[in-house]
Every structure is written in C-alpha cells, then in structure tokens.
C-alpha cells in the first residue's frame, strides 16, 4: 500500500512540475552532464527552457560564471543551434570559447550599455524559438521583469542565463535557479609548475523544487568534473580566505 | 485609328561623341571599325557628310579627300545601347516605344498628341528636347509606321501627316522610302519606277511576279525563279506568304492595309505601392492599416517573382505638403509581411501626422533574390540559418542599431586585438581555423590596464601585482608567451604574456610590454580567465 502511495505521489509531482513550467527533455543530446549536481534538480536533469540567475560580485566571478555557462552551452550547442550573448561591462574574447568546444561564430554577441535596452533585447531574444540559449548580463531585475522573462522562456523553450552584476539589488524573482560561482585555485598534477584546469566553487543558492548545494567543479577533458573535497574544514578555511 | 511617330537620328553615334567632347561638334570626324585589315567608316558627322564623306568608305580614302579629318574608333553595339536608353526615356511621350533598326525609334502615339495640344506641339516637344541634349532628329507623325518612317527620312517640309493623308504624302517620295532592300530598289530603278507613285497603283499580282519576295541569297533566288515560273493566271493566294520586307508587304504596311507589329521596350517597374486616402489619416492605427495593406500588395508581388526586400521606405504625404518618412532594413531578403510590419511598428510612433496624411507610398529601395530554405519535416536546430534568427536580428538592429551586434570570425593575426574580425553577415564563413593551442582569457579588457608589479627575476612572472588598489600574490603562473607587434600594421614593442593565478584562485592574463632590460618596460593586465 505505501508503495502504491509513493507511485501516486511521484506521478502527482511530475504533473505539478509540468504545470510549473518544467518540461521533459525532448532530445537526449541536450542532457547536460553535471555529475552529482543533477540530483539537486527536479527530475534529476538540468532544467532547460527556464531562467538561471548568476550572482556576480566582481569581474572575476563574472568571468567564472561565464565560463560555467560556456561549459553548459558546449553540450547544448553540440548539435548545432545558435546563441545570443548580450553583454554590457565585459567583452567576451571568442577564441577562449574554443577550449569549451564551442564554435564562436555560432554565437551572436550584442554589446549594450543602456539597461532598458538590455532588458528589451533579452526578452526579444528569449522569445525567438530559433535560438538555443540566451546569455544576458544585467544589473537589476525586479519581480515583474523576471516574470516577463520567465513567460518568454516558457513560451519558446529557450534557456536563459542571466548574469546579475549588481549584488545590492538582490531580490526575490521568478528565476528558477540562482547560482553563485567563484574561482578556486587550480591544481596541477603532482605539483608540476604551471596552472591546472579551471576550477570553480559552484553554489546553487536557490532552485525551485530542488535541493540547493555547494560543489567544486573543474572543467577538464571537455566536461565538468567534480572535485572531491577532503574535509569540510578546507571549505571553511577557503571561505574565510575569500 | 492609330497614329505613329517615327524618330530618326541621322547622326546618332557621332552626336553621342560630340555630346561627350563638345570640341568635336565643329570638326568633321568619322567613326571607324576595322574590317579585313582596313578601317571602314561606320558613321560620319554632319560636317564630314558636307565634305562628301559617307559611311562605308575606307578611312584612308576619306583622309585623302579631307586630310584634317578626325578618326575615332567606334564602339560595338553603341547605337543599340543608346536607342534602348532613349526608348525608355521616350516613355514620357507614349507608353509604347520601340527601337527601329540602328538609327530610329517608333512611338505608338495613338491618343497621346492631344496632351501636347495637337500633333504640332507633340512633335515640337520631342524635337526640342532631343536638340537640347545635342542630338539631331527628324520626327514625323502619320497613320502608319511605314508612312511615318518614310516622311521622317525623305520628306523635306511637311512632317505632320493628317489622318487619312498618308497615301498622298507617300506618292512623291522615292522608292527607298518604303524600307526596301537595295536589291529591290535597284530593280525598281532599272524599270524606271523611281517614285512611290510610279508603282503604288500597279496591280498586286503584277508586282508580286517580279518582286514577290526579297531577293538576296542564292537560295532565295532559286525560290524566286520558282515564283516566276508560275503562270500569271494562277491565283496568287496559293503562293507562300513571305513575311517581312517583301515589296508587297512594305506597300501594304505603308498604306495601312497590313498590320505591323512593333516590339515595345518594357521598363523595369519599380517595387512601389501607393495608397491614396479619401479622408486624411491622423491616427497610428490608421497608418498601421495603410502600411499593412501596402506591405501585403508589395510582398505578394515579390513572392511571385521570388524576390525579397532588404530595404524599404514608407513615405507619408501630409496635406500640408510635408513628407514623413520611415525606413527599415533587413539582414536577409524577406517577403514576410508580419515580420516587416513588426519592424515598421517600432517606428510608426515617430510619424507626425499633423493635420492628416493623404497619400502613402511604400518603396522597396533594395531588393534581392529570396532563397527559400528547404522545408523540414521536424523543427531541428539549423543554427544561424534559421529564418527566425534573421528576423530577430532585424528587430534588434531596428531598435538598438546594427553597430551593437557582432559576430566574430578568426583572423590571420597573432596580436590578440586583431585575431578576431567582426562580420555583419550571418552566412559569412572563413577557411581560417580558430587557434586553440594557447590559453586565452574569456574576458578581454577593452584596453590593457596598467599595473604595478614586483618582478625581481628577468623573464619570470611577477611575484605580485597591484590592480585597482588590491594586492594579488601570484601563486601559480604559466608563460611567457611572446607576441610580436605586427610591424607592417603598427610600430611598437612586443608583449610577453603570462597566465597567472593569485592566492584566491582568480586567474589573469598579464603582459610586459618591451624587454626586461629596457628601462621603459611596463606591465599590464589584459584579461580574466575562467
């Protein structure tokens, strides 16, 4: 009897998710390999067709978040598709995207200063069904604006990545996930000189219907690899250092 | 009843040269074409003709007659090109204009002359306009093409042949006025039939026996002898009907007994739609409706012709005489009404209707072939070739400007700022590959920023650096990667790039400009790594 109930509950949960804008993946190739992070999401898959919000305190974390997005885009764009990348303070250097196995000419870069124009451009781009994903760098985003963007993504199925650069105006909004990413010291093999693979501390601050968490990720061999943290004290130490 | 105008340019090509070089106008000059090792005169101007130099002469002979004769090389196909252009220009006089041979035009002037207050005003206008451009013309109007042609070339005083008078006008003209070939004219002259009146009244059957058809090539002669062998009593209706320039045909055409078909030039119709309004339009909704209707008409036509719009302008003529104009451009040729309307919609608000708009004109300023994408069974990711992306970019460029939108392709340079090039088109590709052998920062600063460093060891990465007031201690580093300035583009010192990581794990791209030994070297930060 309890098994039957559990079945019913999972079924109901699935229906609820569908009502809340989560849609099951149509193409298997769009599955994004994030290792254990995927367990934090409803349905154990990286939610596409929704808005992801990245909190960036400074240029370093902005670049780290951009790198994390580039990693996700690399699996999204594997089978073709196009992306619009709207930036205001940062200038993306396209050759760097090649190391994420992205063909930079698949991406249309838009460089704007005016926040209103950026918001309008992001919304227009999110409405365009021909795109795979939209990356937008934006200062502030209030509840109404984020709702508009969420409606646009739900309509078109385009995934939105919003880089929030002004931390002071952090408020509740309609984005499905809120991330915070900052760089970590890389490690080379056997302590050899030089710099190892890029490594980040990825924090999932908020996820609708999921479990937030904190992970250390490394981009190597064309995919995300989780770095196992030895002790909890090291994280604490690191946090103090930051 | 029809009316035709024949325009004859006796010195078409030489006039064209005189217009270009006004000095030539007073000098006798000829145009020559090489022919079997000699230079034959293909056209002579009025001054030269006065000195009895005519076309078909050898240039050397003409020089012997008149030593200071100017000789200019002829251009192939010049007269046809000129006549075609003139014919298009002549559409102002009549909607139906045809090129006639190598030195004339035919206008179907039926129902046109009254707009110039009669035939005299009509011909005057044509003559004076051509004279102003520097061309000598002889213009005649008559009921048939043949008569107008004859009068324009052979009459001396009266160029206006009243309706129904064309037969009378032809009588005193020479036989050549009937557009006959030289052979026929020769034979007519041999028989003493010099003027049209000498033979025009003859029985057709008699004429047909001798001049039944054009004589020229030997093959034609054979058929002619066959024609001649037919007894006179046999009904001529069974004879093959020879088209074009037979004597009988020409007589019939000149008299209007046989219809002559001309091939009018068709001008390229501009991609334009007009919408006049009974009541002046003042509201944005009204303008929107007008625009929608015009776009539908224009796109319907473009769709049929397989074309698409790259640029359109929408003009509104206000009743106070002013014009309001908005225009849009697209990245790919499009004839999608909804899309184009949406582009215009962003700009409708900028139209000031004032007291009202009485006329709307939609004009496609740039039209290109529209290449339809192949229909797909499923909606897969077609990358940038998706129509919807082009439409999105059109909308964006309308609002934020095309300058803000970039697409990058690799360029053949090592200098980081020049290693990518910005392309406008979505379809452009390059054979150059992206270089991925060296680490490159994801975020590049617009211009390198100066930093203070502690770098005690030459050609080693610095120990620490101060950037934006914060001290960064370098824990790990990679490099240097030396990038030389491209001296053929710009003079300057080389850069030694280092990929460094500080104690917090932030990764930067630093470089030293110049050699360590130089006193003037400086350090810069140029980007952030992921």
mmCIF file of N, CA and C in Angstrom, chain A residues 80-181:
data_model
loop_
_atom_site.group_PDB
_atom_site.id
_atom_site.type_symbol
_atom_site.label_atom_id
_atom_site.label_comp_id
_atom_site.label_asym_id
_atom_site.label_seq_id
_atom_site.Cartn_x
_atom_site.Cartn_y
_atom_site.Cartn_z
ATOM 1 N N UNK A 80 24.545 21.772 -33.225
ATOM 2 C CA UNK A 80 24.113 22.984 -33.938
ATOM 3 C C UNK A 80 23.273 23.850 -33.040
ATOM 4 N N UNK A 81 22.715 24.891 -33.611
ATOM 5 C CA UNK A 81 21.950 25.828 -32.805
ATOM 6 C C UNK A 81 22.717 27.128 -32.670
ATOM 7 N N UNK A 82 22.035 28.113 -32.156
ATOM 8 C CA UNK A 82 22.661 29.425 -32.071
ATOM 9 C C UNK A 82 22.349 30.054 -30.722
ATOM 10 N N UNK A 83 23.202 30.961 -30.329
ATOM 11 C CA UNK A 83 23.061 31.620 -29.036
ATOM 12 C C UNK A 83 23.254 33.117 -29.215
ATOM 13 N N UNK A 84 22.539 33.858 -28.405
ATOM 14 C CA UNK A 84 22.781 35.302 -28.352
ATOM 15 C C UNK A 84 23.402 35.608 -27.000
ATOM 16 N N UNK A 85 24.507 36.348 -27.010
ATOM 17 C CA UNK A 85 25.213 36.683 -25.782
ATOM 18 C C UNK A 85 25.191 38.202 -25.647
ATOM 19 N N UNK A 86 24.430 38.679 -24.675
ATOM 20 C CA UNK A 86 24.274 40.125 -24.504
ATOM 21 C C UNK A 86 25.142 40.558 -23.330
ATOM 22 N N UNK A 87 26.083 41.424 -23.595
ATOM 23 C CA UNK A 87 26.987 41.843 -22.524
ATOM 24 C C UNK A 87 26.965 43.352 -22.405
ATOM 25 N N UNK A 88 27.326 43.831 -21.204
ATOM 26 C CA UNK A 88 27.405 45.284 -21.079
ATOM 27 C C UNK A 88 28.758 45.718 -20.543
ATOM 28 N N UNK A 89 29.237 45.079 -19.465
ATOM 29 C CA UNK A 89 30.521 45.536 -18.935
ATOM 30 C C UNK A 89 31.662 44.672 -19.456
ATOM 31 N N UNK A 90 31.418 43.421 -19.701
ATOM 32 C CA UNK A 90 32.520 42.560 -20.115
ATOM 33 C C UNK A 90 32.538 42.382 -21.625
ATOM 34 N N UNK A 91 33.738 42.152 -22.129
ATOM 35 C CA UNK A 91 33.892 41.849 -23.545
ATOM 36 C C UNK A 91 34.368 40.408 -23.635
ATOM 37 N N UNK A 92 33.577 39.567 -24.254
ATOM 38 C CA UNK A 92 33.949 38.167 -24.388
ATOM 39 C C UNK A 92 34.972 38.050 -25.511
ATOM 40 N N UNK A 93 36.039 37.324 -25.235
ATOM 41 C CA UNK A 93 37.067 37.101 -26.253
ATOM 42 C C UNK A 93 36.789 35.746 -26.911
ATOM 43 N N UNK A 94 36.295 35.741 -28.141
ATOM 44 C CA UNK A 94 35.782 34.499 -28.720
ATOM 45 C C UNK A 94 36.761 33.324 -28.744
ATOM 46 N N UNK A 95 38.074 33.528 -28.991
ATOM 47 C CA UNK A 95 38.940 32.341 -29.046
ATOM 48 C C UNK A 95 38.911 31.502 -27.777
ATOM 49 N N UNK A 96 38.590 32.130 -26.623
ATOM 50 C CA UNK A 96 38.563 31.359 -25.378
ATOM 51 C C UNK A 96 37.450 30.324 -25.396
ATOM 52 N N UNK A 97 36.392 30.579 -26.179
ATOM 53 C CA UNK A 97 35.266 29.642 -26.203
ATOM 54 C C UNK A 97 35.644 28.343 -26.909
ATOM 55 N N UNK A 98 36.698 28.408 -27.722
ATOM 56 C CA UNK A 98 37.103 27.210 -28.449
ATOM 57 C C UNK A 98 37.517 26.115 -27.474
ATOM 58 N N UNK A 99 38.107 26.506 -26.337
ATOM 59 C CA UNK A 99 38.524 25.487 -25.363
ATOM 60 C C UNK A 99 37.310 24.825 -24.709
ATOM 61 N N UNK A 100 36.128 25.416 -24.861
ATOM 62 C CA UNK A 100 34.894 24.771 -24.395
ATOM 63 C C UNK A 100 34.196 24.048 -25.544
ATOM 64 N N UNK A 101 34.952 23.811 -26.607
ATOM 65 C CA UNK A 101 34.457 23.206 -27.862
ATOM 66 C C UNK A 101 33.160 23.858 -28.359
ATOM 67 N N UNK A 102 33.159 25.171 -28.318
ATOM 68 C CA UNK A 102 32.061 25.938 -28.918
ATOM 69 C C UNK A 102 32.631 26.630 -30.152
ATOM 70 N N UNK A 103 31.885 26.588 -31.220
ATOM 71 C CA UNK A 103 32.291 27.334 -32.408
ATOM 72 C C UNK A 103 31.819 28.788 -32.208
ATOM 73 N N UNK A 104 32.762 29.728 -31.986
ATOM 74 C CA UNK A 104 32.334 31.094 -31.624
ATOM 75 C C UNK A 104 31.460 31.770 -32.673
ATOM 76 N N UNK A 105 31.548 31.334 -33.939
ATOM 77 C CA UNK A 105 30.721 32.004 -34.944
ATOM 78 C C UNK A 105 29.251 31.599 -34.823
ATOM 79 N N UNK A 106 28.954 30.614 -33.956
ATOM 80 C CA UNK A 106 27.561 30.248 -33.703
ATOM 81 C C UNK A 106 26.898 31.217 -32.741
ATOM 82 N N UNK A 107 27.694 32.075 -32.158
ATOM 83 C CA UNK A 107 27.165 32.974 -31.130
ATOM 84 C C UNK A 107 27.117 34.394 -31.679
ATOM 85 N N UNK A 108 25.998 35.045 -31.455
ATOM 86 C CA UNK A 108 25.862 36.449 -31.838
ATOM 87 C C UNK A 108 26.059 37.276 -30.581
ATOM 88 N N UNK A 109 27.064 38.140 -30.614
ATOM 89 C CA UNK A 109 27.355 38.969 -29.449
ATOM 90 C C UNK A 109 26.694 40.329 -29.615
ATOM 91 N N UNK A 110 26.060 40.763 -28.554
ATOM 92 C CA UNK A 110 25.445 42.088 -28.586
ATOM 93 C C UNK A 110 26.003 42.874 -27.424
ATOM 94 N N UNK A 111 26.509 44.034 -27.726
ATOM 95 C CA UNK A 111 27.139 44.833 -26.694
ATOM 96 C C UNK A 111 26.323 46.094 -26.477
ATOM 97 N N UNK A 112 25.785 46.258 -25.268
ATOM 98 C CA UNK A 112 24.904 47.391 -24.991
ATOM 99 C C UNK A 112 25.263 48.006 -23.653
ATOM 100 N N UNK A 113 24.885 49.254 -23.482
ATOM 101 C CA UNK A 113 25.148 49.938 -22.211
ATOM 102 C C UNK A 113 23.849 50.200 -21.443
ATOM 103 N N UNK A 114 22.836 50.602 -22.185
ATOM 104 C CA UNK A 114 21.591 51.009 -21.564
ATOM 105 C C UNK A 114 20.847 49.804 -20.983
ATOM 106 N N UNK A 115 20.545 49.860 -19.666
ATOM 107 C CA UNK A 115 19.910 48.713 -19.005
ATOM 108 C C UNK A 115 18.535 48.401 -19.592
ATOM 109 N N UNK A 116 17.796 49.448 -19.957
ATOM 110 C CA UNK A 116 16.460 49.223 -20.512
ATOM 111 C C UNK A 116 16.558 48.472 -21.831
ATOM 112 N N UNK A 117 17.521 48.900 -22.642
ATOM 113 C CA UNK A 117 17.700 48.242 -23.940
ATOM 114 C C UNK A 117 18.135 46.805 -23.754
ATOM 115 N N UNK A 118 18.996 46.572 -22.744
ATOM 116 C CA UNK A 118 19.460 45.210 -22.490
ATOM 117 C C UNK A 118 18.264 44.321 -22.141
ATOM 118 N N UNK A 119 17.413 44.837 -21.273
ATOM 119 C CA UNK A 119 16.259 44.056 -20.835
ATOM 120 C C UNK A 119 15.344 43.737 -22.022
ATOM 121 N N UNK A 120 15.126 44.755 -22.861
ATOM 122 C CA UNK A 120 14.275 44.560 -24.027
ATOM 123 C C UNK A 120 14.894 43.520 -24.970
ATOM 124 N N UNK A 121 16.210 43.639 -25.163
ATOM 125 C CA UNK A 121 16.895 42.724 -26.071
ATOM 126 C C UNK A 121 16.831 41.295 -25.547
ATOM 127 N N UNK A 122 17.028 41.138 -24.217
ATOM 128 C CA UNK A 122 16.983 39.791 -23.640
ATOM 129 C C UNK A 122 15.591 39.200 -23.858
ATOM 130 N N UNK A 123 14.569 40.010 -23.627
ATOM 131 C CA UNK A 123 13.214 39.479 -23.768
ATOM 132 C C UNK A 123 12.926 39.094 -25.213
ATOM 133 N N UNK A 124 13.326 39.969 -26.154
ATOM 134 C CA UNK A 124 13.108 39.659 -27.568
ATOM 135 C C UNK A 124 13.835 38.375 -27.958
ATOM 136 N N UNK A 125 15.074 38.237 -27.458
ATOM 137 C CA UNK A 125 15.865 37.062 -27.811
ATOM 138 C C UNK A 125 15.250 35.808 -27.197
ATOM 139 N N UNK A 126 14.744 35.924 -25.961
ATOM 140 C CA UNK A 126 14.149 34.751 -25.316
ATOM 141 C C UNK A 126 12.887 34.315 -26.045
ATOM 142 N N UNK A 127 12.242 35.244 -26.735
ATOM 143 C CA UNK A 127 11.018 34.897 -27.459
ATOM 144 C C UNK A 127 11.311 34.186 -28.773
ATOM 145 N N UNK A 128 12.560 34.246 -29.221
ATOM 146 C CA UNK A 128 12.896 33.709 -30.547
ATOM 147 C C UNK A 128 13.149 32.209 -30.447
ATOM 148 N N UNK A 129 12.270 31.441 -31.076
ATOM 149 C CA UNK A 129 12.354 29.984 -30.932
ATOM 150 C C UNK A 129 13.531 29.376 -31.673
ATOM 151 N N UNK A 130 14.110 30.134 -32.580
ATOM 152 C CA UNK A 130 15.232 29.596 -33.346
ATOM 153 C C UNK A 130 16.519 29.507 -32.546
ATOM 154 N N UNK A 131 16.536 30.130 -31.366
ATOM 155 C CA UNK A 131 17.756 30.132 -30.564
ATOM 156 C C UNK A 131 17.760 28.956 -29.595
ATOM 157 N N UNK A 132 18.950 28.568 -29.174
ATOM 158 C CA UNK A 132 19.059 27.515 -28.178
ATOM 159 C C UNK A 132 19.096 28.120 -26.783
ATOM 160 N N UNK A 133 19.902 29.165 -26.628
ATOM 161 C CA UNK A 133 20.034 29.773 -25.310
ATOM 162 C C UNK A 133 20.356 31.247 -25.468
ATOM 163 N N UNK A 134 20.092 31.986 -24.415
ATOM 164 C CA UNK A 134 20.391 33.412 -24.403
ATOM 165 C C UNK A 134 21.175 33.709 -23.126
ATOM 166 N N UNK A 135 22.294 34.381 -23.263
ATOM 167 C CA UNK A 135 23.058 34.806 -22.103
ATOM 168 C C UNK A 135 22.953 36.318 -22.028
ATOM 169 N N UNK A 136 22.591 36.818 -20.878
ATOM 170 C CA UNK A 136 22.437 38.263 -20.756
ATOM 171 C C UNK A 136 23.053 38.774 -19.482
ATOM 172 N N UNK A 137 23.769 39.864 -19.593
ATOM 173 C CA UNK A 137 24.377 40.466 -18.411
ATOM 174 C C UNK A 137 23.518 41.664 -18.031
ATOM 175 N N UNK A 138 23.003 41.645 -16.815
ATOM 176 C CA UNK A 138 22.072 42.698 -16.430
ATOM 177 C C UNK A 138 22.308 43.101 -14.989
ATOM 178 N N UNK A 139 22.130 44.389 -14.726
ATOM 179 C CA UNK A 139 22.368 44.920 -13.395
ATOM 180 C C UNK A 139 21.289 44.487 -12.422
ATOM 181 N N UNK A 140 20.090 44.941 -12.699
ATOM 182 C CA UNK A 140 18.991 44.717 -11.773
ATOM 183 C C UNK A 140 17.866 44.003 -12.498
ATOM 184 N N UNK A 141 17.095 43.283 -11.714
ATOM 185 C CA UNK A 141 15.988 42.547 -12.301
ATOM 186 C C UNK A 141 14.920 42.460 -11.219
ATOM 187 N N UNK A 142 13.830 43.160 -11.393
ATOM 188 C CA UNK A 142 12.807 43.073 -10.352
ATOM 189 C C UNK A 142 11.815 41.958 -10.680
ATOM 190 N N UNK A 143 10.861 41.776 -9.792
ATOM 191 C CA UNK A 143 9.973 40.622 -9.917
ATOM 192 C C UNK A 143 9.188 40.647 -11.226
ATOM 193 N N UNK A 144 8.653 41.817 -11.573
ATOM 194 C CA UNK A 144 7.857 41.918 -12.792
ATOM 195 C C UNK A 144 8.687 41.585 -14.018
ATOM 196 N N UNK A 145 9.886 42.193 -14.055
ATOM 197 C CA UNK A 145 10.748 41.953 -15.215
ATOM 198 C C UNK A 145 11.103 40.478 -15.341
ATOM 199 N N UNK A 146 11.445 39.866 -14.181
ATOM 200 C CA UNK A 146 11.844 38.462 -14.245
ATOM 201 C C UNK A 146 10.661 37.584 -14.651
ATOM 202 N N UNK A 147 9.455 37.996 -14.254
ATOM 203 C CA UNK A 147 8.273 37.226 -14.659
ATOM 204 C C UNK A 147 8.079 37.278 -16.157
ATOM 205 N N UNK A 148 8.299 38.456 -16.717
ATOM 206 C CA UNK A 148 8.174 38.610 -18.169
ATOM 207 C C UNK A 148 9.154 37.683 -18.886
ATOM 208 N N UNK A 149 10.392 37.672 -18.373
ATOM 209 C CA UNK A 149 11.403 36.824 -18.993
ATOM 210 C C UNK A 149 11.031 35.354 -18.846
ATOM 211 N N UNK A 150 10.499 35.005 -17.665
ATOM 212 C CA UNK A 150 10.114 33.613 -17.422
ATOM 213 C C UNK A 150 8.993 33.192 -18.380
ATOM 214 N N UNK A 151 8.030 34.093 -18.593
ATOM 215 C CA UNK A 151 6.939 33.790 -19.528
ATOM 216 C C UNK A 151 7.481 33.592 -20.933
ATOM 217 N N UNK A 152 8.436 34.447 -21.312
ATOM 218 C CA UNK A 152 9.015 34.340 -22.654
ATOM 219 C C UNK A 152 9.713 32.996 -22.824
ATOM 220 N N UNK A 153 10.464 32.565 -21.795
ATOM 221 C CA UNK A 153 11.168 31.287 -21.931
ATOM 222 C C UNK A 153 10.191 30.124 -21.964
ATOM 223 N N UNK A 154 9.146 30.222 -21.139
ATOM 224 C CA UNK A 154 8.182 29.113 -21.123
ATOM 225 C C UNK A 154 7.503 28.977 -22.469
ATOM 226 N N UNK A 155 7.255 30.122 -23.116
ATOM 227 C CA UNK A 155 6.599 30.113 -24.424
ATOM 228 C C UNK A 155 7.487 29.486 -25.488
ATOM 229 N N UNK A 156 8.765 29.866 -25.474
ATOM 230 C CA UNK A 156 9.631 29.499 -26.592
ATOM 231 C C UNK A 156 10.508 28.291 -26.301
ATOM 232 N N UNK A 157 10.751 28.009 -25.027
ATOM 233 C CA UNK A 157 11.626 26.875 -24.706
ATOM 234 C C UNK A 157 13.097 27.216 -24.772
ATOM 235 N N UNK A 158 13.419 28.498 -24.912
ATOM 236 C CA UNK A 158 14.813 28.917 -24.933
ATOM 237 C C UNK A 158 15.305 29.015 -23.488
ATOM 238 N N UNK A 159 16.540 28.590 -23.243
ATOM 239 C CA UNK A 159 17.083 28.679 -21.890
ATOM 240 C C UNK A 159 17.764 30.031 -21.706
ATOM 241 N N UNK A 160 17.487 30.676 -20.585
ATOM 242 C CA UNK A 160 18.082 31.978 -20.335
ATOM 243 C C UNK A 160 19.101 31.908 -19.213
ATOM 244 N N UNK A 161 20.255 32.524 -19.419
ATOM 245 C CA UNK A 161 21.273 32.634 -18.376
ATOM 246 C C UNK A 161 21.470 34.112 -18.107
ATOM 247 N N UNK A 162 21.127 34.540 -16.900
ATOM 248 C CA UNK A 162 21.210 35.963 -16.596
ATOM 249 C C UNK A 162 22.346 36.200 -15.627
ATOM 250 N N UNK A 163 23.285 37.020 -16.027
ATOM 251 C CA UNK A 163 24.416 37.358 -15.166
ATOM 252 C C UNK A 163 24.059 38.634 -14.446
ATOM 253 N N UNK A 164 23.894 38.531 -13.124
ATOM 254 C CA UNK A 164 23.495 39.706 -12.339
ATOM 255 C C UNK A 164 24.736 40.345 -11.756
ATOM 256 N N UNK A 165 25.009 41.574 -12.132
ATOM 257 C CA UNK A 165 26.269 42.189 -11.714
ATOM 258 C C UNK A 165 26.118 43.122 -10.524
ATOM 259 N N UNK A 166 24.914 43.482 -10.182
ATOM 260 C CA UNK A 166 24.742 44.373 -9.031
ATOM 261 C C UNK A 166 24.168 43.585 -7.862
ATOM 262 N N UNK A 167 25.017 43.349 -6.885
ATOM 263 C CA UNK A 167 24.600 42.469 -5.795
ATOM 264 C C UNK A 167 23.650 43.172 -4.843
ATOM 265 N N UNK A 168 23.715 44.489 -4.842
ATOM 266 C CA UNK A 168 22.949 45.240 -3.849
ATOM 267 C C UNK A 168 21.438 45.105 -4.084
ATOM 268 N N UNK A 169 21.067 44.909 -5.307
ATOM 269 C CA UNK A 169 19.641 44.839 -5.609
ATOM 270 C C UNK A 169 19.173 43.388 -5.722
ATOM 271 N N UNK A 170 19.739 42.547 -4.877
ATOM 272 C CA UNK A 170 19.348 41.145 -4.921
ATOM 273 C C UNK A 170 17.958 40.987 -4.302
ATOM 274 N N UNK A 171 17.038 40.496 -5.057
ATOM 275 C CA UNK A 171 15.676 40.376 -4.534
ATOM 276 C C UNK A 171 15.050 39.082 -5.028
ATOM 277 N N UNK A 172 13.890 38.804 -4.529
ATOM 278 C CA UNK A 172 13.188 37.608 -4.997
ATOM 279 C C UNK A 172 12.745 37.853 -6.435
ATOM 280 N N UNK A 173 12.907 36.856 -7.241
ATOM 281 C CA UNK A 173 12.370 36.988 -8.597
ATOM 282 C C UNK A 173 11.972 35.624 -9.133
ATOM 283 N N UNK A 174 11.519 35.606 -10.350
ATOM 284 C CA UNK A 174 10.889 34.403 -10.894
ATOM 285 C C UNK A 174 11.872 33.430 -11.517
ATOM 286 N N UNK A 175 13.174 33.684 -11.390
ATOM 287 C CA UNK A 175 14.142 32.769 -11.993
ATOM 288 C C UNK A 175 14.098 31.424 -11.259
ATOM 289 N N UNK A 176 14.277 30.353 -12.006
ATOM 290 C CA UNK A 176 14.167 29.026 -11.435
ATOM 291 C C UNK A 176 15.368 28.683 -10.565
ATOM 292 N N UNK A 177 16.560 29.057 -11.016
ATOM 293 C CA UNK A 177 17.760 28.729 -10.259
ATOM 294 C C UNK A 177 18.568 29.985 -10.006
ATOM 295 N N UNK A 178 19.196 30.012 -8.847
ATOM 296 C CA UNK A 178 20.129 31.099 -8.559
ATOM 297 C C UNK A 178 21.470 30.474 -8.204
ATOM 298 N N UNK A 179 22.502 30.894 -8.926
ATOM 299 C CA UNK A 179 23.827 30.324 -8.750
ATOM 300 C C UNK A 179 24.786 31.393 -8.280
ATOM 301 N N UNK A 180 25.825 30.928 -7.590
ATOM 302 C CA UNK A 180 26.940 31.833 -7.350
ATOM 303 C C UNK A 180 28.219 31.046 -7.575
ATOM 304 N N UNK A 181 29.065 31.594 -8.398
ATOM 305 C CA UNK A 181 30.262 30.862 -8.791
ATOM 306 C C UNK A 181 31.462 31.751 -8.601
#
